[in-house]
Amino acid sequence: MDVKLTIPKAWNDLSQRQLENIAYQFHCYEQLVKDNPETIRDTEARLFYQICKELLIENKVAHIKIAMKELLPETLVNFTKFIYDGIKRTKFPYSVNIGDETYYGPAQRLRNLTIGEFSFVDAIFYRWRTSKNDLWLTVLCASLYRKKATFRNDRDIRKPFVKQAVDARADVFKCLPLKTRLAIGYAYEGCRSHISNAFPVLFPKPVKLEGQVTPIKNKYVSFGEIVLDKIEGDPSKLSETNQVMTYDFLNILTNDINKLRKKT
């Protein structure tokens, strides 16, 4: 039987359903207690099997069964390689519905975030990833997704970011399915990875010293602190600076650092 399969080759090729399910599979894997080598092998094997099924999910059920039975393990490994190479998703679910309301997400690669919004959201993302508390994931989603603005512009259809409004919206976002929240969290992580690669001066790779097994992790510095340092603590400049687009701000900051390095 000739079977033609549709299989995504990159994170941005995943459908929203595939993204949600794969993010959820990794979330479940992280929750499991892995206290011995045999348990680790078993949970990793189950995770791999589930990832393979999710990558094939857009095909006919009969074709999926044939593929899972006939394809060699090394072939399946090649199919899943991009998943295990790191989260590189930069597209968000366009919108989410909660009750009768629709909330809209940010642009691909966070292109329409101001540095004020990015500073707030990135601190929330760090809390989620370090605490593994889903409360912070909910706040992350409530920060990024907002109702449509009354007066739209070409840059952003969402209402302007107001951090004081996030808490109330987070109460609403508790109703959003965990899979959808995880998909948004993974998209943010992929965007952050893209930004860190685009601005290596601001996001240096961890340093591995001679004789050390693992690199030393860089201390997390919130962008809120960086903004305050940039305006030298002058509150009169804070509101205006927070409205600068994230990529513009990071470019300015990179140029400032490079100039200082040339002087020393």
PDB file of C-alpha atoms in Angstrom:
ATOM      1  CA  MET A   1       0.000   0.000   0.000  1.00  0.00           C
ATOM      2  CA  ASP A   2       1.443   3.342  -1.105  1.00  0.00           C
ATOM      3  CA  VAL A   3       1.297   5.715   1.860  1.00  0.00           C
ATOM      4  CA  LYS A   4       1.999   9.430   1.507  1.00  0.00           C
ATOM      5  CA  LEU A   5       2.577  11.221   4.783  1.00  0.00           C
ATOM      6  CA  THR A   6       2.413  14.881   5.710  1.00  0.00           C
ATOM      7  CA  ILE A   7       5.036  15.500   8.387  1.00  0.00           C
ATOM      8  CA  PRO A   8       6.123  18.949   9.661  1.00  0.00           C
ATOM      9  CA  LYS A   9       9.839  19.678   9.409  1.00  0.00           C
ATOM     10  CA  ALA A  10      10.085  22.702  11.715  1.00  0.00           C
ATOM     11  CA  TRP A  11       8.365  24.103  14.808  1.00  0.00           C
ATOM     12  CA  ASN A  12       6.548  26.746  12.768  1.00  0.00           C
ATOM     13  CA  ASP A  13       5.144  24.008  10.495  1.00  0.00           C
ATOM     14  CA  LEU A  14       3.220  22.482  13.408  1.00  0.00           C
ATOM     15  CA  SER A  15      -0.516  23.027  13.444  1.00  0.00           C
ATOM     16  CA  GLN A  16      -1.929  24.540  16.618  1.00  0.00           C
ATOM     17  CA  ARG A  17      -3.235  21.128  17.645  1.00  0.00           C
ATOM     18  CA  GLN A  18       0.199  19.572  17.151  1.00  0.00           C
ATOM     19  CA  LEU A  19       1.888  22.387  19.074  1.00  0.00           C
ATOM     20  CA  GLU A  20      -0.564  22.073  21.961  1.00  0.00           C
ATOM     21  CA  ASN A  21      -0.228  18.299  22.161  1.00  0.00           C
ATOM     22  CA  ILE A  22       3.572  18.251  21.927  1.00  0.00           C
ATOM     23  CA  ALA A  23       3.898  20.994  24.542  1.00  0.00           C
ATOM     24  CA  TYR A  24       1.542  18.999  26.775  1.00  0.00           C
ATOM     25  CA  GLN A  25       3.567  15.796  26.292  1.00  0.00           C
ATOM     26  CA  PHE A  26       6.741  17.566  27.426  1.00  0.00           C
ATOM     27  CA  HIS A  27       4.844  19.088  30.348  1.00  0.00           C
ATOM     28  CA  CYS A  28       3.678  15.629  31.477  1.00  0.00           C
ATOM     29  CA  TYR A  29       7.194  14.262  31.056  1.00  0.00           C
ATOM     30  CA  GLU A  30       8.588  17.006  33.299  1.00  0.00           C
ATOM     31  CA  GLN A  31       6.020  16.165  35.992  1.00  0.00           C
ATOM     32  CA  LEU A  32       6.980  12.505  36.213  1.00  0.00           C
ATOM     33  CA  VAL A  33       9.335  11.288  38.914  1.00  0.00           C
ATOM     34  CA  LYS A  34      12.394   9.773  37.232  1.00  0.00           C
ATOM     35  CA  ASP A  35      14.340   8.227  40.092  1.00  0.00           C
ATOM     36  CA  ASN A  36      16.345   5.493  38.353  1.00  0.00           C
ATOM     37  CA  PRO A  37      17.893   4.753  34.924  1.00  0.00           C
ATOM     38  CA  GLU A  38      15.181   2.257  33.973  1.00  0.00           C
ATOM     39  CA  THR A  39      12.405   4.744  34.715  1.00  0.00           C
ATOM     40  CA  ILE A  40      14.236   7.411  32.716  1.00  0.00           C
ATOM     41  CA  ARG A  41      14.541   5.090  29.713  1.00  0.00           C
ATOM     42  CA  ASP A  42      10.876   4.109  29.882  1.00  0.00           C
ATOM     43  CA  THR A  43       9.557   7.682  30.196  1.00  0.00           C
ATOM     44  CA  GLU A  44      11.836   8.928  27.413  1.00  0.00           C
ATOM     45  CA  ALA A  45      10.696   6.075  25.155  1.00  0.00           C
ATOM     46  CA  ARG A  46       7.024   6.871  25.836  1.00  0.00           C
ATOM     47  CA  LEU A  47       7.654  10.559  25.184  1.00  0.00           C
ATOM     48  CA  PHE A  48       9.395   9.764  21.886  1.00  0.00           C
ATOM     49  CA  TYR A  49       6.520   7.513  20.823  1.00  0.00           C
ATOM     50  CA  GLN A  50       3.954  10.203  21.617  1.00  0.00           C
ATOM     51  CA  ILE A  51       5.945  12.881  19.745  1.00  0.00           C
ATOM     52  CA  CYS A  52       6.055  10.617  16.677  1.00  0.00           C
ATOM     53  CA  LYS A  53       2.286  10.141  16.816  1.00  0.00           C
ATOM     54  CA  GLU A  54       1.694  13.894  17.158  1.00  0.00           C
ATOM     55  CA  LEU A  55       3.868  14.661  14.127  1.00  0.00           C
ATOM     56  CA  LEU A  56       1.768  12.216  12.097  1.00  0.00           C
ATOM     57  CA  ILE A  57      -1.613  13.299  13.494  1.00  0.00           C
ATOM     58  CA  GLU A  58      -2.658  15.336  10.430  1.00  0.00           C
ATOM     59  CA  ASN A  59      -2.658  12.153   8.306  1.00  0.00           C
ATOM     60  CA  LYS A  60      -5.332   9.476   7.947  1.00  0.00           C
ATOM     61  CA  VAL A  61      -5.610   7.149  10.943  1.00  0.00           C
ATOM     62  CA  ALA A  62      -4.903   4.081   8.778  1.00  0.00           C
ATOM     63  CA  HIS A  63      -1.745   5.713   7.393  1.00  0.00           C
ATOM     64  CA  ILE A  64      -0.556   6.647  10.897  1.00  0.00           C
ATOM     65  CA  LYS A  65      -0.895   3.033  12.032  1.00  0.00           C
ATOM     66  CA  ILE A  66       1.063   1.784   9.040  1.00  0.00           C
ATOM     67  CA  ALA A  67       3.790   4.387   9.539  1.00  0.00           C
ATOM     68  CA  MET A  68       4.208   3.629  13.239  1.00  0.00           C
ATOM     69  CA  LYS A  69       4.458  -0.070  12.434  1.00  0.00           C
ATOM     70  CA  GLU A  70       6.626  -0.001   9.333  1.00  0.00           C
ATOM     71  CA  LEU A  71       8.999   2.951   9.736  1.00  0.00           C
ATOM     72  CA  LEU A  72      12.422   2.128  11.148  1.00  0.00           C
ATOM     73  CA  PRO A  73      13.419   3.725  14.492  1.00  0.00           C
ATOM     74  CA  GLU A  74      16.221   5.702  12.853  1.00  0.00           C
ATOM     75  CA  THR A  75      13.712   7.155  10.381  1.00  0.00           C
ATOM     76  CA  LEU A  76      11.447   8.236  13.231  1.00  0.00           C
ATOM     77  CA  VAL A  77      14.446   9.792  14.995  1.00  0.00           C
ATOM     78  CA  ASN A  78      15.153  11.892  11.894  1.00  0.00           C
ATOM     79  CA  PHE A  79      11.525  13.052  11.826  1.00  0.00           C
ATOM     80  CA  THR A  80      11.647  14.182  15.455  1.00  0.00           C
ATOM     81  CA  LYS A  81      15.145  15.697  15.426  1.00  0.00           C
ATOM     82  CA  PHE A  82      13.933  19.303  15.093  1.00  0.00           C
ATOM     83  CA  ILE A  83      11.700  18.873  18.141  1.00  0.00           C
ATOM     84  CA  TYR A  84      14.578  17.739  20.336  1.00  0.00           C
ATOM     85  CA  ASP A  85      16.986  20.367  18.980  1.00  0.00           C
ATOM     86  CA  GLY A  86      15.281  23.070  21.033  1.00  0.00           C
ATOM     87  CA  ILE A  87      12.052  25.056  20.999  1.00  0.00           C
ATOM     88  CA  LYS A  88      12.134  27.226  17.871  1.00  0.00           C
ATOM     89  CA  ARG A  89       8.481  28.111  17.507  1.00  0.00           C
ATOM     90  CA  THR A  90       8.039  31.826  16.777  1.00  0.00           C
ATOM     91  CA  LYS A  91       4.358  31.870  15.708  1.00  0.00           C
ATOM     92  CA  PHE A  92       1.640  32.283  18.324  1.00  0.00           C
ATOM     93  CA  PRO A  93      -1.943  31.056  18.133  1.00  0.00           C
ATOM     94  CA  TYR A  94      -3.604  34.024  16.402  1.00  0.00           C
ATOM     95  CA  SER A  95      -6.413  34.283  18.939  1.00  0.00           C
ATOM     96  CA  VAL A  96      -8.080  32.406  21.798  1.00  0.00           C
ATOM     97  CA  ASN A  97     -11.718  32.355  22.836  1.00  0.00           C
ATOM     98  CA  ILE A  98     -12.789  32.389  26.472  1.00  0.00           C
ATOM     99  CA  GLY A  99     -16.547  32.401  26.858  1.00  0.00           C
ATOM    100  CA  ASP A 100     -17.928  34.948  24.416  1.00  0.00           C
ATOM    101  CA  GLU A 101     -14.723  36.995  24.312  1.00  0.00           C
ATOM    102  CA  THR A 102     -11.841  36.793  21.830  1.00  0.00           C
ATOM    103  CA  TYR A 103      -8.294  37.684  22.819  1.00  0.00           C
ATOM    104  CA  TYR A 104      -5.527  38.286  20.269  1.00  0.00           C
ATOM    105  CA  GLY A 105      -1.888  37.303  20.526  1.00  0.00           C
ATOM    106  CA  PRO A 106       1.362  39.062  19.621  1.00  0.00           C
ATOM    107  CA  ALA A 107       3.016  39.077  16.221  1.00  0.00           C
ATOM    108  CA  GLN A 108       5.492  36.441  15.109  1.00  0.00           C
ATOM    109  CA  ARG A 109       8.895  36.791  16.852  1.00  0.00           C
ATOM    110  CA  LEU A 110       7.298  39.348  19.228  1.00  0.00           C
ATOM    111  CA  ARG A 111       7.813  42.038  16.600  1.00  0.00           C
ATOM    112  CA  ASN A 112       5.047  44.258  17.981  1.00  0.00           C
ATOM    113  CA  LEU A 113       6.028  44.238  21.665  1.00  0.00           C
ATOM    114  CA  THR A 114       7.269  47.410  23.289  1.00  0.00           C
ATOM    115  CA  ILE A 115      10.198  47.094  25.666  1.00  0.00           C
ATOM    116  CA  GLY A 116       7.810  47.842  28.542  1.00  0.00           C
ATOM    117  CA  GLU A 117       5.634  44.864  27.652  1.00  0.00           C
ATOM    118  CA  PHE A 118       8.630  42.642  26.938  1.00  0.00           C
ATOM    119  CA  SER A 119      10.248  43.537  30.278  1.00  0.00           C
ATOM    120  CA  PHE A 120       7.119  42.533  32.168  1.00  0.00           C
ATOM    121  CA  VAL A 121       6.397  39.389  30.171  1.00  0.00           C
ATOM    122  CA  ASP A 122       9.977  38.142  30.244  1.00  0.00           C
ATOM    123  CA  ALA A 123      10.105  38.375  34.046  1.00  0.00           C
ATOM    124  CA  ILE A 124       6.866  36.371  34.224  1.00  0.00           C
ATOM    125  CA  PHE A 125       8.267  33.777  31.797  1.00  0.00           C
ATOM    126  CA  TYR A 126      11.377  33.396  33.970  1.00  0.00           C
ATOM    127  CA  ARG A 127       9.219  32.819  37.053  1.00  0.00           C
ATOM    128  CA  TRP A 128       7.193  30.169  35.236  1.00  0.00           C
ATOM    129  CA  ARG A 129      10.226  28.271  33.969  1.00  0.00           C
ATOM    130  CA  THR A 130      12.094  28.377  37.287  1.00  0.00           C
ATOM    131  CA  SER A 131       9.127  27.647  39.574  1.00  0.00           C
ATOM    132  CA  LYS A 132       7.235  25.302  37.191  1.00  0.00           C
ATOM    133  CA  ASN A 133       4.086  26.841  38.663  1.00  0.00           C
ATOM    134  CA  ASP A 134       1.273  27.011  36.110  1.00  0.00           C
ATOM    135  CA  LEU A 135      -0.018  30.190  37.771  1.00  0.00           C
ATOM    136  CA  TRP A 136       2.821  32.123  36.123  1.00  0.00           C
ATOM    137  CA  LEU A 137       2.022  30.503  32.775  1.00  0.00           C
ATOM    138  CA  THR A 138      -1.526  31.826  33.110  1.00  0.00           C
ATOM    139  CA  VAL A 139      -0.202  35.317  33.865  1.00  0.00           C
ATOM    140  CA  LEU A 140       2.127  35.051  30.852  1.00  0.00           C
ATOM    141  CA  CYS A 141      -0.834  34.269  28.574  1.00  0.00           C
ATOM    142  CA  ALA A 142      -2.955  37.042  30.116  1.00  0.00           C
ATOM    143  CA  SER A 143      -0.100  39.489  29.494  1.00  0.00           C
ATOM    144  CA  LEU A 144       0.362  38.597  25.824  1.00  0.00           C
ATOM    145  CA  TYR A 145      -3.276  38.164  24.793  1.00  0.00           C
ATOM    146  CA  ARG A 146      -5.685  41.087  24.833  1.00  0.00           C
ATOM    147  CA  LYS A 147      -8.941  42.158  23.245  1.00  0.00           C
ATOM    148  CA  LYS A 148      -8.954  43.986  19.935  1.00  0.00           C
ATOM    149  CA  ALA A 149      -8.192  47.696  20.176  1.00  0.00           C
ATOM    150  CA  THR A 150     -10.923  50.184  19.313  1.00  0.00           C
ATOM    151  CA  PHE A 151      -8.484  52.159  17.189  1.00  0.00           C
ATOM    152  CA  ARG A 152      -6.191  49.715  15.453  1.00  0.00           C
ATOM    153  CA  ASN A 153      -2.872  50.408  13.767  1.00  0.00           C
ATOM    154  CA  ASP A 154      -0.757  48.431  11.318  1.00  0.00           C
ATOM    155  CA  ARG A 155       1.582  47.303  14.090  1.00  0.00           C
ATOM    156  CA  ASP A 156      -0.812  45.764  16.605  1.00  0.00           C
ATOM    157  CA  ILE A 157      -4.507  44.895  16.707  1.00  0.00           C
ATOM    158  CA  ARG A 158      -4.425  44.338  20.483  1.00  0.00           C
ATOM    159  CA  LYS A 159      -5.307  46.916  23.092  1.00  0.00           C
ATOM    160  CA  PRO A 160      -2.218  48.689  24.477  1.00  0.00           C
ATOM    161  CA  PHE A 161      -0.368  46.858  27.236  1.00  0.00           C
ATOM    162  CA  VAL A 162      -1.247  47.970  30.768  1.00  0.00           C
ATOM    163  CA  LYS A 163       0.433  45.855  33.426  1.00  0.00           C
ATOM    164  CA  GLN A 164      -2.084  46.896  36.089  1.00  0.00           C
ATOM    165  CA  ALA A 165      -4.807  45.157  34.061  1.00  0.00           C
ATOM    166  CA  VAL A 166      -3.028  41.794  33.858  1.00  0.00           C
ATOM    167  CA  ASP A 167      -4.131  40.409  37.239  1.00  0.00           C
ATOM    168  CA  ALA A 168      -7.827  40.762  36.463  1.00  0.00           C
ATOM    169  CA  ARG A 169      -7.328  39.225  33.015  1.00  0.00           C
ATOM    170  CA  ALA A 170      -5.343  36.349  34.555  1.00  0.00           C
ATOM    171  CA  ASP A 171      -8.443  35.352  36.527  1.00  0.00           C
ATOM    172  CA  VAL A 172     -10.262  34.993  33.201  1.00  0.00           C
ATOM    173  CA  PHE A 173      -7.381  33.070  31.581  1.00  0.00           C
ATOM    174  CA  LYS A 174      -7.559  30.352  34.244  1.00  0.00           C
ATOM    175  CA  CYS A 175     -10.387  28.974  32.111  1.00  0.00           C
ATOM    176  CA  LEU A 176      -8.126  28.589  29.068  1.00  0.00           C
ATOM    177  CA  PRO A 177      -7.183  24.909  28.574  1.00  0.00           C
ATOM    178  CA  LEU A 178      -3.720  24.008  29.864  1.00  0.00           C
ATOM    179  CA  LYS A 179      -2.683  22.719  26.432  1.00  0.00           C
ATOM    180  CA  THR A 180      -3.401  26.117  24.877  1.00  0.00           C
ATOM    181  CA  ARG A 181      -1.556  27.950  27.643  1.00  0.00           C
ATOM    182  CA  LEU A 182       1.433  25.641  27.162  1.00  0.00           C
ATOM    183  CA  ALA A 183       1.387  26.288  23.405  1.00  0.00           C
ATOM    184  CA  ILE A 184       1.567  30.033  24.090  1.00  0.00           C
ATOM    185  CA  GLY A 185       4.371  29.498  26.615  1.00  0.00           C
ATOM    186  CA  TYR A 186       6.353  27.437  24.110  1.00  0.00           C
ATOM    187  CA  ALA A 187       5.847  30.058  21.392  1.00  0.00           C
ATOM    188  CA  TYR A 188       7.174  32.722  23.752  1.00  0.00           C
ATOM    189  CA  GLU A 189      10.172  30.558  24.616  1.00  0.00           C
ATOM    190  CA  GLY A 190      10.916  30.073  20.919  1.00  0.00           C
ATOM    191  CA  CYS A 191      10.693  33.824  20.324  1.00  0.00           C
ATOM    192  CA  ARG A 192      12.990  34.500  23.264  1.00  0.00           C
ATOM    193  CA  SER A 193      15.491  32.022  21.841  1.00  0.00           C
ATOM    194  CA  HIS A 194      15.304  33.825  18.497  1.00  0.00           C
ATOM    195  CA  ILE A 195      15.946  37.170  20.215  1.00  0.00           C
ATOM    196  CA  SER A 196      18.881  35.799  22.200  1.00  0.00           C
ATOM    197  CA  ASN A 197      20.466  34.519  18.972  1.00  0.00           C
ATOM    198  CA  ALA A 198      19.838  37.851  17.244  1.00  0.00           C
ATOM    199  CA  PHE A 199      21.452  39.830  20.087  1.00  0.00           C
ATOM    200  CA  PRO A 200      24.381  37.718  21.361  1.00  0.00           C
ATOM    201  CA  VAL A 201      25.958  40.740  23.077  1.00  0.00           C
ATOM    202  CA  LEU A 202      22.933  41.012  25.360  1.00  0.00           C
ATOM    203  CA  PHE A 203      22.369  37.264  25.679  1.00  0.00           C
ATOM    204  CA  PRO A 204      25.849  35.698  25.962  1.00  0.00           C
ATOM    205  CA  LYS A 205      26.075  31.933  25.926  1.00  0.00           C
ATOM    206  CA  PRO A 206      26.882  30.207  29.252  1.00  0.00           C
ATOM    207  CA  VAL A 207      30.628  29.922  29.840  1.00  0.00           C
ATOM    208  CA  LYS A 208      32.188  26.511  30.415  1.00  0.00           C
ATOM    209  CA  LEU A 209      35.446  26.802  32.332  1.00  0.00           C
ATOM    210  CA  GLU A 210      38.267  24.307  32.080  1.00  0.00           C
ATOM    211  CA  GLY A 211      37.613  21.247  34.205  1.00  0.00           C
ATOM    212  CA  GLN A 212      33.887  21.895  34.540  1.00  0.00           C
ATOM    213  CA  VAL A 213      31.316  19.395  33.309  1.00  0.00           C
ATOM    214  CA  THR A 214      28.497  21.895  32.752  1.00  0.00           C
ATOM    215  CA  PRO A 215      28.647  25.593  31.778  1.00  0.00           C
ATOM    216  CA  ILE A 216      28.033  28.300  34.374  1.00  0.00           C
ATOM    217  CA  LYS A 217      24.549  29.702  33.860  1.00  0.00           C
ATOM    218  CA  ASN A 218      24.341  33.443  33.393  1.00  0.00           C
ATOM    219  CA  LYS A 219      22.467  35.282  36.136  1.00  0.00           C
ATOM    220  CA  TYR A 220      19.047  36.430  34.978  1.00  0.00           C
ATOM    221  CA  VAL A 221      18.736  40.206  34.823  1.00  0.00           C
ATOM    222  CA  SER A 222      15.243  41.562  34.215  1.00  0.00           C
ATOM    223  CA  PHE A 223      14.814  44.002  31.360  1.00  0.00           C
ATOM    224  CA  GLY A 224      12.917  46.237  33.734  1.00  0.00           C
ATOM    225  CA  GLU A 225      16.228  46.790  35.537  1.00  0.00           C
ATOM    226  CA  ILE A 226      18.000  47.373  32.234  1.00  0.00           C
ATOM    227  CA  VAL A 227      15.437  49.993  31.235  1.00  0.00           C
ATOM    228  CA  LEU A 228      15.885  51.805  34.559  1.00  0.00           C
ATOM    229  CA  ASP A 229      19.645  51.693  34.125  1.00  0.00           C
ATOM    230  CA  LYS A 230      19.317  53.052  30.589  1.00  0.00           C
ATOM    231  CA  ILE A 231      17.310  56.085  31.747  1.00  0.00           C
ATOM    232  CA  GLU A 232      19.591  56.455  34.778  1.00  0.00           C
ATOM    233  CA  GLY A 233      16.626  56.168  37.144  1.00  0.00           C
ATOM    234  CA  ASP A 234      14.926  59.280  35.762  1.00  0.00           C
ATOM    235  CA  PRO A 235      11.156  58.573  36.167  1.00  0.00           C
ATOM    236  CA  SER A 236      10.268  61.311  33.674  1.00  0.00           C
ATOM    237  CA  LYS A 237      11.848  59.196  30.917  1.00  0.00           C
ATOM    238  CA  LEU A 238      10.306  55.865  31.953  1.00  0.00           C
ATOM    239  CA  SER A 239       6.948  56.115  30.179  1.00  0.00           C
ATOM    240  CA  GLU A 240       8.482  57.247  26.889  1.00  0.00           C
ATOM    241  CA  THR A 241      11.243  54.618  27.005  1.00  0.00           C
ATOM    242  CA  ASN A 242       8.777  51.812  27.737  1.00  0.00           C
ATOM    243  CA  GLN A 243       6.992  52.637  24.459  1.00  0.00           C
ATOM    244  CA  VAL A 244      10.123  51.971  22.375  1.00  0.00           C
ATOM    245  CA  MET A 245       9.745  48.791  20.317  1.00  0.00           C
ATOM    246  CA  THR A 246      11.676  45.860  21.765  1.00  0.00           C
ATOM    247  CA  TYR A 247      13.917  45.218  18.764  1.00  0.00           C
ATOM    248  CA  ASP A 248      14.726  48.937  18.465  1.00  0.00           C
ATOM    249  CA  PHE A 249      15.627  49.104  22.153  1.00  0.00           C
ATOM    250  CA  LEU A 250      17.819  46.001  21.946  1.00  0.00           C
ATOM    251  CA  ASN A 251      19.599  47.391  18.876  1.00  0.00           C
ATOM    252  CA  ILE A 252      20.286  50.672  20.703  1.00  0.00           C
ATOM    253  CA  LEU A 253      21.522  48.808  23.772  1.00  0.00           C
ATOM    254  CA  THR A 254      23.790  46.593  21.657  1.00  0.00           C
ATOM    255  CA  ASN A 255      25.312  49.631  19.931  1.00  0.00           C
ATOM    256  CA  ASP A 256      25.908  51.328  23.296  1.00  0.00           C
ATOM    257  CA  ILE A 257      27.702  48.259  24.653  1.00  0.00           C
ATOM    258  CA  ASN A 258      29.836  47.890  21.509  1.00  0.00           C
ATOM    259  CA  LYS A 259      30.855  51.565  21.728  1.00  0.00           C
ATOM    260  CA  LEU A 260      31.889  51.137  25.360  1.00  0.00           C
ATOM    261  CA  ARG A 261      33.933  48.057  24.460  1.00  0.00           C
ATOM    262  CA  LYS A 262      35.789  49.966  21.749  1.00  0.00           C
ATOM    263  CA  LYS A 263      36.739  52.652  24.265  1.00  0.00           C
ATOM    264  CA  THR A 264      38.216  50.179  26.742  1.00  0.00           C
TER     265      THR A 264
END
